[in-house]
XYZ file of C-alpha atoms in Angstrom:
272
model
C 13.096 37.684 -31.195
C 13.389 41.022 -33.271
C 13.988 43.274 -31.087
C 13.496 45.592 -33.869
C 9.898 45.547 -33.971
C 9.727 46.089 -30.346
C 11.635 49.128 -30.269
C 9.837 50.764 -33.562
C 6.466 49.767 -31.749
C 7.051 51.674 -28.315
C 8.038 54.593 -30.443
C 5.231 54.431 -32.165
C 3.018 54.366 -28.702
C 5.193 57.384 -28.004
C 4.709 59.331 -30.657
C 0.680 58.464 -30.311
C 1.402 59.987 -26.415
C 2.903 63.261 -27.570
C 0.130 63.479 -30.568
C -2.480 63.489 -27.729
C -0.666 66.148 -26.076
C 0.101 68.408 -29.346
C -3.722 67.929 -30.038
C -5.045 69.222 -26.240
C -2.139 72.191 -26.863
C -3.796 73.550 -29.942
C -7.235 72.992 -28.592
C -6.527 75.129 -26.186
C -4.875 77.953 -27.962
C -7.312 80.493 -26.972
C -8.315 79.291 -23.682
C -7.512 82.295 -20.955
C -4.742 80.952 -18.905
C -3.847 77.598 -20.173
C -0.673 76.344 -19.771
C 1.259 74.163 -22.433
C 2.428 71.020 -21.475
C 5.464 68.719 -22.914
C 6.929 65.841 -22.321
C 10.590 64.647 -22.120
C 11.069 61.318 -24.248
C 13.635 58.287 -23.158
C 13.523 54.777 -22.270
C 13.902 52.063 -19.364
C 17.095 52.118 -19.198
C 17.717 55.871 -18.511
C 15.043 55.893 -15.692
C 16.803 52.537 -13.818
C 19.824 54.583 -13.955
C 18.475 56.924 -11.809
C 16.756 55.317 -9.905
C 18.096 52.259 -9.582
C 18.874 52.604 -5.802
C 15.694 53.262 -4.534
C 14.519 49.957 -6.300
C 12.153 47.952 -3.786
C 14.070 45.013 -3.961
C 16.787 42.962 -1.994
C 20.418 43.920 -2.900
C 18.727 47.200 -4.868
C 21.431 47.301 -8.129
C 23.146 44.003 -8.286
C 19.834 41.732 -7.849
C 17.658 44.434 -10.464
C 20.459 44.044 -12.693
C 19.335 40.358 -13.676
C 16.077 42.009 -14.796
C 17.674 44.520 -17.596
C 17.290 43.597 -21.245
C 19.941 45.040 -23.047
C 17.538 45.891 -26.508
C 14.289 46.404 -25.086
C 15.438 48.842 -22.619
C 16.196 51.068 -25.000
C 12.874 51.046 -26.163
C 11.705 54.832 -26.121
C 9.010 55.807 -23.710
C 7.575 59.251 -22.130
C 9.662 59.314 -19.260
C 8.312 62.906 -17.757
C 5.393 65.132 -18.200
C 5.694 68.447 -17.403
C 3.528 71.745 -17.640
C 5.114 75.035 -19.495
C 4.388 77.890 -16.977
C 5.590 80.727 -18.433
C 3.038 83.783 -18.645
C 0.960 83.944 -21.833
C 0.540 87.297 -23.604
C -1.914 89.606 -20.740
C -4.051 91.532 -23.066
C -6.631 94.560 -22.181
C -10.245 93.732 -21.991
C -11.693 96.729 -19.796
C -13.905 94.536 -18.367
C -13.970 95.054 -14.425
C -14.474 91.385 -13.766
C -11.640 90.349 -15.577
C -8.062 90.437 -13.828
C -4.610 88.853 -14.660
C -1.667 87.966 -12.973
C 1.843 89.277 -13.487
C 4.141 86.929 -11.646
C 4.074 82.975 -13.041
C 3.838 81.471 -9.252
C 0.222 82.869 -8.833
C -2.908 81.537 -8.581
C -6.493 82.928 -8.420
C -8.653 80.029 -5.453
C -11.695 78.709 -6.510
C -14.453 77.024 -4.340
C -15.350 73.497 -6.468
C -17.682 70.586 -4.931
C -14.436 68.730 -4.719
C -12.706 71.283 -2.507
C -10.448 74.540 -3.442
C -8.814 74.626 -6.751
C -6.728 76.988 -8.695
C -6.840 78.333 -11.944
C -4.850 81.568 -13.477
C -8.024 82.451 -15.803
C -9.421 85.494 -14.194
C -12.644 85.736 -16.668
C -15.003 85.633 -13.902
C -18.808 87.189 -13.742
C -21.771 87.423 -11.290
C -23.902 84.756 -10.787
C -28.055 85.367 -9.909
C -27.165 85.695 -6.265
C -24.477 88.549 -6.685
C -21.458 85.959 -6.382
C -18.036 86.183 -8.062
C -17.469 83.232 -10.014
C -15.396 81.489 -12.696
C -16.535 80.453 -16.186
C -17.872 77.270 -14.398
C -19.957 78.393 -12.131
C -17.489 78.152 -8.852
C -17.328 80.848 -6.492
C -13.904 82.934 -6.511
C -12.610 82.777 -2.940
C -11.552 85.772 -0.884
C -9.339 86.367 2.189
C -10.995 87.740 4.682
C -13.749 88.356 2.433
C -17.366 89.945 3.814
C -19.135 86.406 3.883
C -19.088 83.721 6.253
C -17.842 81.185 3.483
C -15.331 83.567 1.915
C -17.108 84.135 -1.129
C -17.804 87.429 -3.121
C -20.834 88.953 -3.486
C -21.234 92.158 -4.852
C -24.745 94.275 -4.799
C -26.466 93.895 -8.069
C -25.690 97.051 -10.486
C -22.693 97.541 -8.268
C -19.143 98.384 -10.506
C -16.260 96.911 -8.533
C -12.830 98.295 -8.211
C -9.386 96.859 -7.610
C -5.921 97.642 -6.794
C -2.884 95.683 -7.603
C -2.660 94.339 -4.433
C -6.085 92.119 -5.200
C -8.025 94.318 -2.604
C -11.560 94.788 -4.178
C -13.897 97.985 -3.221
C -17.235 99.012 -4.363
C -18.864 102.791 -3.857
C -22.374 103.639 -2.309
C -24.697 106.373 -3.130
C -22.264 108.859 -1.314
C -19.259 107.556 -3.322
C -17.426 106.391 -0.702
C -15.478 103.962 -0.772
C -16.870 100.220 0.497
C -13.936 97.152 0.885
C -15.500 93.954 -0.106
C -12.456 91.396 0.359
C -9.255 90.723 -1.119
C -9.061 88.093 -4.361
C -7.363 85.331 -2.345
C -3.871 85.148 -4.800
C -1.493 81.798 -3.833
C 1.476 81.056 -4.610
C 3.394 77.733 -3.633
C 6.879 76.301 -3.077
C 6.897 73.836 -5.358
C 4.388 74.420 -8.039
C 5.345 71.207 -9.986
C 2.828 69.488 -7.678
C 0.097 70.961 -9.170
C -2.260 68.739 -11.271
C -4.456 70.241 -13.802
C -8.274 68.392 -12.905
C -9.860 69.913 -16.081
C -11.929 73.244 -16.713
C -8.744 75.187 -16.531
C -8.191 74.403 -12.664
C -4.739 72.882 -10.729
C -4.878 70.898 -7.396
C -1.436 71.030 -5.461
C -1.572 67.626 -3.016
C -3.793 68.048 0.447
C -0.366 66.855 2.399
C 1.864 69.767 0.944
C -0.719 72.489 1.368
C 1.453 74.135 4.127
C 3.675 74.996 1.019
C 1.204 77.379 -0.227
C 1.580 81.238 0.596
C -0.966 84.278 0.314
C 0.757 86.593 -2.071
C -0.025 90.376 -1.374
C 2.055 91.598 -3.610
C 1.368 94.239 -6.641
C 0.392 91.783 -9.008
C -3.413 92.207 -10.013
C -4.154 93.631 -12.939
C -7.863 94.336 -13.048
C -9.245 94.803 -16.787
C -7.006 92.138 -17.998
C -6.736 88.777 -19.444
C -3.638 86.449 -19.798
C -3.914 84.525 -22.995
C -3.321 80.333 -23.172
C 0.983 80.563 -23.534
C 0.873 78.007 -25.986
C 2.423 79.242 -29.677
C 0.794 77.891 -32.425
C 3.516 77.583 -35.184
C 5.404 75.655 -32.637
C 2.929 73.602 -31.911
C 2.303 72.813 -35.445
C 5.911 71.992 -36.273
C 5.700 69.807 -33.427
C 2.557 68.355 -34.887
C 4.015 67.389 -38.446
C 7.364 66.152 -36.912
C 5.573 63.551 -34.657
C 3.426 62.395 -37.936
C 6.406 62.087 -39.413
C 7.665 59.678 -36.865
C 4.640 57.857 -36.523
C 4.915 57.334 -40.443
C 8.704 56.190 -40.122
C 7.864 53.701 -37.220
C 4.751 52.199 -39.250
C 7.221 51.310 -42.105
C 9.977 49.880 -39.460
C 7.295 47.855 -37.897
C 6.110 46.887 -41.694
C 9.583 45.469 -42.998
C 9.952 43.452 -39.831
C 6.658 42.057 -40.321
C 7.050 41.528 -44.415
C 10.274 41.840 -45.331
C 12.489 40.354 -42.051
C 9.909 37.564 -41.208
C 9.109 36.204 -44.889
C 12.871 36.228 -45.633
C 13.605 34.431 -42.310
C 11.075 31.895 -43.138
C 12.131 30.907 -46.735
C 15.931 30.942 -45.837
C 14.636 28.216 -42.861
C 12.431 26.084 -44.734
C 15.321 25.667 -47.819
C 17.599 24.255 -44.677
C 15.243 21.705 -43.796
């Protein structure tokens, strides 16, 4: 068996992997609030290493042992995903209904059909009924907001005015001041746990929501956008070196295929 071939074609696979990836970076370059994701590349062997003892089978290391394969193991694979969540460039939009968030553990909570999600693009807008939402259509939550369903409605023709804490007031005919809720603002303990479900939103696991914690702090910025984090010239070097890899693995995977296997067969047929 060439073990060879094996090798160059889970690289290859790899490399396709981290092209998808690359691709879904760029395309979002100027999405409000994306996050960049990455992956760390390695193979079998390094994951059974660490994890070799919590193996689901009798005698854990020395019976799993029998099933390592010294050169396919070191075949590489993707062996973590993980999202970049360092805060993109927060840029000035005076625009009332648009608000950013300075710390990197925050999250605005949005009302979906499949339950509350979380998203850190704060481009919202009012729908026809007077209700905060997202870019989607959801409703922007608020705690201890003025509705029964802690929604957002604000009067049509009504300006709306925030402090950093997330507390959101309107003013009447008198110019008084009128509270209308607080943006609900979440942070959690381990925020690895959040999944990205499309349309810019995160869901952090039902079982681990007593991790999550309403942040008061001064953090709102109302007026302002944070940009997608994700740098395009990196993202571009990134792009070429992967093609470059995929390119390198195709010929691999050629001269085992032409060159190994033709040469194997003409040096066995002369020795029968």
């Amino acid at each position: 068996m060439q073990s060879g071939f094996y090798n160059a074609t889970g690289g290859m696979v790899t490399q396709f992997s981290r092209l998808e990836m690359i691709s879904n970076n760029l395309a979002n370059l100027n999405t409000n609030g994306f996050k960049r994701d990455d992956v760390v590349i390695g193979d079998y062997l390094r994951l059974y290493q660490t994890h070799k003892h919590e193996l689901p089978i009798e005698g854990h290391t020395r019976e799993a042992a029998k099933f390592l394969n010294r050169s396919l193991d070191r075949v590489p694979i993707i062996s973590e995903h993980y999202t970049d969540k360092s805060i993109g460039n927060i840029v000035q939009t005076e625009n009332t209904l648009d608000f950013a968030l300075q710390e990197s553990n925050a999250y605005f909570s949005i009302l979906t059909p499949e339950g509350v999600r979380y998203t850190r693009d704060g481009n919202f807008s009012l729908n026809s009924d007077g209700v905060l939402v997202n870019k989607s259509g959801f409703s922007v939550l608020s705690r201890g907001g003025i509705t029964s369903e802690g929604i957002i409605r604000i009067p049509q023709g009504q300006n709306i005015e925030s402090d950093k804490n997330g507390n959101l007031y309107m003013r009447n005919n008198a110019d008084e001041i009128v509270p209308i809720g607080t943006l609900d603002v979440v942070g959690f303990e381990n925020p690895r746990y959040l999944k990205k479900v499309g349309d810019n939103l995160y869901e952090y696991p039902q079982d681990r929501l007593n991790e999550k914690e309403n942040l008061s702090r001064a953090i709102v910025l109302q007026g302002f956008l944070e940009k997608s984090n994700v740098n395009a010239v990196r993202e571009m070097t990134a792009l070429i070196e992967t093609n470059r890899l995929v390119d390198m693995y195709q010929k691999v995977m050629r001269s085992h295929m032409d060159d190994l296997n033709t040469e194997a067969i003409t040096k066995l047929s002369a020795r029968a």
